[in-house]
Amino acid sequence: MAKTKIVTIIGARPQFIKAAVVSRALKQFETTAEEKIIHTGQHFDANMSDIFFDELDIPKPHFHLGVGGGTHGQNTGRMMEKIEAVLMEEKPSMVLVYGDTDSTLAGAIAAVKLHIPVAHVEAGLRSFNKKMPEEINRILTDHSADILFTPTATATTHALAEGIAKEKIQQVGDVMLDAALYYASVSSNTIIEKLSLEPRQFILTTLHRAENVDDKSRLQQILNGLAQSNMTVILPMHPRTKKRLLEFGLTLPVNIRIIEPVGYLEMIKLEEQAALIATDSGGVQKEAYFHQTPCVTMRDETEWVELVECGANILTGADENKIVNAIQQSLTVSKDIFSRPLYGKGDAGLLIAKAIV
Ligand code: UDP
């Protein structure tokens, strides 16, 4: 009997981590199902892409489209054209897309127009800010999808509120919890020693959202806020942020230490050992919670509202004073708030694999 063929479409750092979880779960069904991976090329630097395939044991992509570096329209259009060609050749039973990038949208649209069922992992998230490219990508992908794997009750509610049929929605929990649990148990590395850091004496920061780093005044306010923390700030620098800092000619405060982007295993060690995390990332907000580290989110809104509601996360926007105050406040939060099972049981990958196979 022919195997069920699933084509997974990924292209950006957070998608490699999410896909690692589902690919590992799919291997349990390899007698009946096979997965082929398309890498769109959206993230292409070795430390934004290859390192994740190597250390997370993700199967090497079968197709590498080499699309990246253009505008949203150029990237999405070029990806759709190339994905369509692969799908016409491969004729999969299902296409699997993750999250909210241009690769996600391109994959979903290319598949749905060929009448290939689409499954969306991390469906139903909303920031209600349509200026974010990610928000448009999520909405259109959810409405193209045949199965929406939602991570939280809030995400399920958003999808239902937009009229998506409840039969299409499966709330499975968050694959990033699976990743955090699995890789924390198998990882050992010496990043803390390598950087000569004292555990719980530093802030870990990531910064890459377009609304922050493409806006000189917001970026400056964020740097000012971090400067006033009077703590060492470790900042693995996203290539987009590096480019903007140079373009804007901004100088970094002395307490901010820039390092190259790190692999996932080193990242989770930094997250576990930080006194707090200050970020504008989506995934890092949740990882802070998984590793019981307080979080300050330097955005005007978040998709992960349950973290703010339980007090594990404080939203500051790009407001210098709010950042300073939130850092002070976060350093005193009690560990008890990290005990709620907000993101499922850590078996989302297996539930997704079972459902699609
Ligand atoms: N990450 C990493 N190395 C870094 C910075 C982030 O491995 O130097 C991981 C992080 O642990 C999380 C994911 O990348 O799992 C988040 O990706 P990103 O912040 O780029 O995207 P977002 O979640 O905001 O879409």
Short mmCIF file of N, CA and C in Angstrom, two decimals, residues 191-192 195-198 200-207 219 221-237 241 245 252-260 262 267 270-271 273-280 284 296 298 323-324 327-328 331:
data_model
loop_
_atom_site.label_atom_id
_atom_site.label_comp_id
_atom_site.label_asym_id
_atom_site.label_seq_id
_atom_site.Cartn_x
_atom_site.Cartn_y
_atom_site.Cartn_z
N ILE A 191 27.35 27.17 27.43
CA ILE A 191 27.22 28.57 26.99
C ILE A 191 27.38 29.55 28.17
N ILE A 192 26.88 29.18 29.34
CA ILE A 192 26.94 30.08 30.50
C ILE A 192 28.41 30.32 30.88
N LEU A 195 30.41 32.28 28.15
CA LEU A 195 30.20 33.73 28.17
C LEU A 195 30.55 34.35 29.53
N SER A 196 31.08 33.52 30.43
CA SER A 196 31.44 33.96 31.80
C SER A 196 30.27 34.66 32.50
N LEU A 197 29.10 34.02 32.46
CA LEU A 197 27.92 34.62 33.08
C LEU A 197 27.67 34.01 34.45
N GLU A 198 27.13 34.82 35.34
CA GLU A 198 26.67 34.31 36.64
C GLU A 198 25.20 33.94 36.48
N ARG A 200 21.38 33.67 36.84
CA ARG A 200 20.36 34.58 37.40
C ARG A 200 20.86 36.00 37.64
N GLN A 201 21.97 36.36 36.97
CA GLN A 201 22.49 37.72 37.15
C GLN A 201 22.47 38.49 35.82
N PHE A 202 21.79 37.97 34.82
CA PHE A 202 21.79 38.68 33.53
C PHE A 202 20.40 38.66 32.91
N ILE A 203 20.21 39.60 31.99
CA ILE A 203 18.96 39.64 31.21
C ILE A 203 19.26 39.05 29.84
N LEU A 204 18.38 38.20 29.37
CA LEU A 204 18.50 37.68 28.00
C LEU A 204 17.52 38.46 27.13
N THR A 205 18.01 39.02 26.04
CA THR A 205 17.14 39.81 25.17
C THR A 205 17.16 39.29 23.74
N THR A 206 15.98 39.24 23.12
CA THR A 206 15.95 39.08 21.65
C THR A 206 15.06 40.17 21.09
N LEU A 207 15.40 40.58 19.89
CA LEU A 207 14.78 41.76 19.30
C LEU A 207 14.79 41.60 17.78
N LEU A 219 13.44 51.64 18.50
CA LEU A 219 14.66 50.89 18.78
C LEU A 219 15.50 51.63 19.83
N GLN A 221 14.45 53.75 22.13
CA GLN A 221 13.79 53.66 23.45
C GLN A 221 14.06 52.31 24.12
N ILE A 222 14.00 51.26 23.31
CA ILE A 222 14.24 49.92 23.87
C ILE A 222 15.67 49.83 24.41
N LEU A 223 16.63 50.33 23.62
CA LEU A 223 18.03 50.28 24.08
C LEU A 223 18.20 51.11 25.35
N ASN A 224 17.53 52.27 25.41
CA ASN A 224 17.61 53.12 26.62
C ASN A 224 17.05 52.38 27.83
N GLY A 225 15.91 51.73 27.65
CA GLY A 225 15.29 50.99 28.75
C GLY A 225 16.21 49.90 29.26
N LEU A 226 16.80 49.14 28.33
CA LEU A 226 17.70 48.05 28.73
C LEU A 226 18.96 48.62 29.39
N ALA A 227 19.42 49.76 28.91
CA ALA A 227 20.62 50.39 29.48
C ALA A 227 20.40 50.69 30.96
N GLN A 228 19.19 51.13 31.30
CA GLN A 228 18.92 51.54 32.68
C GLN A 228 18.67 50.37 33.64
N SER A 229 18.70 49.14 33.12
CA SER A 229 18.48 47.99 34.00
C SER A 229 19.68 47.80 34.93
N ASN A 230 20.84 48.35 34.52
CA ASN A 230 22.08 48.16 35.28
C ASN A 230 22.46 46.68 35.44
N MET A 231 22.00 45.85 34.53
CA MET A 231 22.42 44.45 34.54
C MET A 231 23.06 44.13 33.19
N THR A 232 23.85 43.08 33.17
CA THR A 232 24.39 42.63 31.88
C THR A 232 23.21 42.13 31.03
N VAL A 233 23.16 42.60 29.79
CA VAL A 233 22.12 42.14 28.87
C VAL A 233 22.81 41.35 27.76
N ILE A 234 22.42 40.10 27.60
CA ILE A 234 22.96 39.26 26.51
C ILE A 234 21.97 39.32 25.35
N LEU A 235 22.46 39.75 24.21
CA LEU A 235 21.57 39.94 23.05
C LEU A 235 22.10 39.17 21.84
N PRO A 236 21.57 37.94 21.62
CA PRO A 236 21.92 37.26 20.37
C PRO A 236 21.24 38.03 19.23
N MET A 237 22.07 38.59 18.38
CA MET A 237 21.54 39.60 17.44
C MET A 237 20.98 38.99 16.16
N THR A 241 18.08 43.04 12.83
CA THR A 241 18.38 44.07 13.83
C THR A 241 19.78 44.64 13.61
N LEU A 245 20.55 48.57 13.03
CA LEU A 245 21.42 49.34 13.94
C LEU A 245 22.49 50.08 13.16
N LEU A 252 25.43 51.10 20.98
CA LEU A 252 24.85 50.25 22.01
C LEU A 252 25.33 50.65 23.40
N PRO A 253 24.43 50.67 24.38
CA PRO A 253 24.85 50.92 25.75
C PRO A 253 25.88 49.89 26.20
N VAL A 254 26.75 50.27 27.16
CA VAL A 254 27.87 49.37 27.51
C VAL A 254 27.43 48.07 28.18
N ASN A 255 26.25 48.07 28.81
CA ASN A 255 25.84 46.83 29.49
C ASN A 255 25.23 45.80 28.54
N ILE A 256 25.07 46.17 27.27
CA ILE A 256 24.49 45.20 26.31
C ILE A 256 25.60 44.48 25.57
N ARG A 257 25.62 43.14 25.74
CA ARG A 257 26.63 42.33 25.05
C ARG A 257 26.00 41.62 23.87
N ILE A 258 26.48 41.98 22.70
CA ILE A 258 25.97 41.35 21.48
C ILE A 258 26.69 40.03 21.24
N ILE A 259 25.92 39.00 20.95
CA ILE A 259 26.54 37.75 20.46
C ILE A 259 25.83 37.35 19.17
N GLU A 260 26.43 36.47 18.43
CA GLU A 260 25.78 35.96 17.21
C GLU A 260 24.54 35.16 17.63
N VAL A 262 22.33 32.19 18.55
CA VAL A 262 22.81 30.90 19.05
C VAL A 262 21.87 29.79 18.59
N MET A 267 20.28 28.37 23.41
CA MET A 267 19.25 29.36 23.75
C MET A 267 18.45 28.91 24.97
N LEU A 270 20.38 29.54 28.10
CA LEU A 270 20.37 30.97 28.47
C LEU A 270 19.02 31.35 29.08
N GLU A 271 17.94 30.82 28.50
CA GLU A 271 16.59 31.13 29.02
C GLU A 271 16.41 30.61 30.45
N GLN A 273 18.73 30.11 32.67
CA GLN A 273 19.66 30.70 33.63
C GLN A 273 19.52 32.22 33.78
N ALA A 274 18.73 32.85 32.92
CA ALA A 274 18.60 34.32 32.97
C ALA A 274 17.78 34.74 34.19
N ALA A 275 18.06 35.95 34.70
CA ALA A 275 17.22 36.50 35.78
C ALA A 275 15.87 36.88 35.19
N LEU A 276 15.90 37.39 33.99
CA LEU A 276 14.65 37.64 33.27
C LEU A 276 14.95 37.75 31.78
N ILE A 277 13.87 37.64 31.01
CA ILE A 277 13.99 37.74 29.56
C ILE A 277 13.24 38.99 29.11
N ALA A 278 13.86 39.78 28.27
CA ALA A 278 13.18 40.94 27.67
C ALA A 278 13.21 40.72 26.17
N THR A 279 12.05 40.66 25.56
CA THR A 279 12.01 40.18 24.17
C THR A 279 10.87 40.82 23.39
N ASP A 280 10.94 40.71 22.05
CA ASP A 280 9.75 40.99 21.25
C ASP A 280 9.40 39.76 20.40
N VAL A 284 9.80 33.13 22.28
CA VAL A 284 10.63 33.28 23.48
C VAL A 284 9.77 33.64 24.71
N VAL A 296 9.59 40.24 30.10
CA VAL A 296 9.11 41.58 29.75
C VAL A 296 9.00 41.58 28.22
N MET A 298 8.50 43.59 24.89
CA MET A 298 8.63 44.95 24.39
C MET A 298 7.84 45.11 23.09
N ILE A 323 9.68 49.94 30.30
CA ILE A 323 10.64 48.82 30.28
C ILE A 323 11.41 48.78 31.61
N VAL A 324 11.89 49.94 32.04
CA VAL A 324 12.66 50.00 33.29
C VAL A 324 11.81 49.50 34.46
N ILE A 327 11.07 45.70 34.32
CA ILE A 327 12.24 44.88 34.68
C ILE A 327 12.33 44.79 36.22
N GLN A 328 12.18 45.91 36.89
CA GLN A 328 12.23 45.90 38.36
C GLN A 328 11.16 44.98 38.93
N LEU A 331 11.63 41.12 38.46
CA LEU A 331 12.67 40.45 39.24
C LEU A 331 12.14 39.93 40.57
#
